[in-house]
Amino acid sequence: MKTIDIKILDARMGEYLPSYATSGSAGLDLRACIDEPMEIMPGETKLIPTGLAIHIADPGYAALILPRSGLGHKHGIVLGNLVGLIDSDYQGQLMVSTWNRGTDAFTLNPMERLAQLVIVPVLQVGFNVVEEFEESDRGAGGFGSTGKK
Ligand SMILES: O=c1ccn([C@H]2C[C@H](O)[C@@H](COP(=O)(O)OP(=O)(O)OP(=O)(O)O)O2)c(=O)[nH]1
Ligand SMILES: [Mg+2]
């Protein structure tokens, strides 16, 4: 398994290092590193620290912060940025933009699992400027162009 450097910015996180819940898990749960319960009102977005920093270092990888399904579906707790993208050279604290898109206030408790981190491969590309593309099956068709006839 590949390893990446992690810094524990808040000592409480020492016993809560992110880990895969099962052998096939893709996501590593991130916890709310807060001091006391925090109420997030409907429509409100709060930036929640995780107490952790990672340095992926290799530009061939990035991390995505995604919502947890249960929190999102049952409580409307999703991400203010919809998806968080963690660059391979980012060394600051992992932050979770937490949006209550639901209709009820939500109480976020210290160390509660709030979102999940997924490490993904990334391909950095250069651009080759052209006047015309080589013809493809799809061409410029989009937005339902292959849909119902
Ligand atoms: O949910 C997130 C999203 C981003 N980040 C950190 C890591 C990422 O590498 C950095 C910048 O994120 P992004 O490029 O998405 O934000 P930006 O608004 O474009 O800021 P910047 O100008 O710093 O790139 O912020 C987080 O901690 N949590
Ligand atoms: Mg950016």
Coordinates of C-alpha atoms in Angstrom, one line a residue, residues 26-145:
A26 CA -12.3 3.5 -1.0
G27 CA -12.9 6.3 1.5
L28 CA -11.2 7.3 4.7
D29 CA -13.5 9.0 7.1
L30 CA -12.6 12.6 8.2
R31 CA -13.7 13.8 11.7
A32 CA -14.9 17.1 12.9
C33 CA -12.0 18.4 15.1
I34 CA -14.0 20.8 17.1
D35 CA -14.1 21.6 20.8
E36 CA -17.8 21.5 21.5
P37 CA -21.1 20.5 19.8
M38 CA -21.9 22.9 16.9
E39 CA -25.3 23.6 15.5
I40 CA -25.5 24.0 11.8
M41 CA -28.8 25.6 10.8
P42 CA -30.7 24.8 7.6
G43 CA -29.0 26.5 4.7
E44 CA -25.9 27.3 6.7
T45 CA -22.3 26.4 5.7
K46 CA -19.5 26.1 8.2
L47 CA -15.8 25.4 7.6
I48 CA -14.9 22.5 9.9
P49 CA -11.3 21.7 10.7
T50 CA -10.2 18.0 10.7
G51 CA -7.1 18.4 12.8
L52 CA -5.0 16.7 10.1
A53 CA -2.8 17.8 7.2
I54 CA -1.6 15.5 4.5
H55 CA 1.1 16.0 1.9
I56 CA 0.4 13.7 -1.1
A57 CA 3.6 15.0 -2.8
D58 CA 3.2 13.0 -6.0
P59 CA 1.4 15.1 -8.7
G60 CA 0.1 11.8 -10.1
Y61 CA -2.4 11.7 -7.2
A62 CA -4.9 14.0 -5.6
A63 CA -7.5 13.6 -2.8
L64 CA -11.2 14.2 -3.0
I65 CA -13.4 15.1 0.0
L66 CA -16.8 13.6 -0.5
P67 CA -20.0 13.6 1.6
R68 CA -20.8 10.5 3.7
S69 CA -24.0 8.9 2.2
G70 CA -25.8 8.5 5.5
L71 CA -25.3 12.1 6.6
G72 CA -26.1 13.5 3.2
H73 CA -29.2 11.4 2.6
K74 CA -30.7 11.4 6.1
H75 CA -29.7 14.7 7.4
G76 CA -28.9 16.9 4.4
I77 CA -25.3 17.3 5.5
V78 CA -23.2 17.7 2.4
L79 CA -20.3 19.9 1.2
G80 CA -20.6 23.6 0.5
N81 CA -18.2 23.1 -2.4
L82 CA -20.0 19.9 -3.4
V83 CA -16.6 18.1 -3.8
G84 CA -13.3 19.1 -2.1
L85 CA -10.2 18.8 -4.2
I86 CA -6.9 18.4 -2.3
D87 CA -3.9 19.2 -4.5
S88 CA -0.8 17.0 -4.2
D89 CA 1.3 20.0 -3.0
Y90 CA -1.2 21.2 -0.3
Q91 CA 0.2 21.0 3.1
G92 CA -2.4 22.9 5.1
Q93 CA -5.1 21.5 7.3
L94 CA -7.8 19.5 5.6
M95 CA -11.0 21.5 5.9
V96 CA -14.5 20.4 5.3
S97 CA -17.0 22.9 4.0
T98 CA -20.1 21.6 5.7
W99 CA -23.4 22.6 4.3
N100 CA -26.8 21.8 5.9
R101 CA -29.0 21.6 2.8
G102 CA -31.7 20.0 4.8
T103 CA -34.7 21.5 6.7
D104 CA -33.7 20.7 10.3
A105 CA -30.8 22.1 12.4
F106 CA -28.0 19.5 12.7
T107 CA -25.8 19.2 15.8
L108 CA -22.2 18.3 14.8
N109 CA -20.4 16.6 17.7
P110 CA -16.6 16.8 18.3
M111 CA -14.8 13.9 16.6
E112 CA -17.9 12.9 14.6
R113 CA -17.2 11.4 11.2
L114 CA -18.2 14.1 8.8
A115 CA -16.9 13.4 5.3
Q116 CA -14.6 11.1 3.5
L117 CA -11.3 11.3 1.7
V118 CA -10.6 9.4 -1.4
I119 CA -7.1 9.3 -3.0
V120 CA -7.3 9.3 -6.8
P121 CA -4.9 9.1 -9.7
V122 CA -4.4 12.3 -11.7
L123 CA -3.0 12.9 -15.1
Q124 CA -1.4 16.3 -15.6
V125 CA -1.5 17.2 -19.3
G126 CA -0.1 19.8 -21.6
F127 CA -2.1 21.4 -24.4
N128 CA -1.5 21.0 -28.1
V129 CA -3.3 23.9 -29.9
V130 CA -5.1 22.8 -33.1
E131 CA -7.4 24.4 -35.6
E132 CA -9.5 21.3 -36.2
F133 CA -9.9 18.1 -34.1
E134 CA -9.6 14.7 -35.7
E135 CA -13.2 13.5 -36.4
S136 CA -14.9 11.5 -33.6
D137 CA -18.1 9.5 -33.4
R138 CA -19.7 12.1 -31.1
G139 CA -18.3 15.3 -32.5
A140 CA -19.8 18.3 -30.7
G141 CA -23.0 16.6 -29.7
G142 CA -23.8 16.8 -26.0
F143 CA -26.4 17.5 -23.4
G144 CA -28.7 14.6 -24.3
S145 CA -27.8 14.3 -28.0

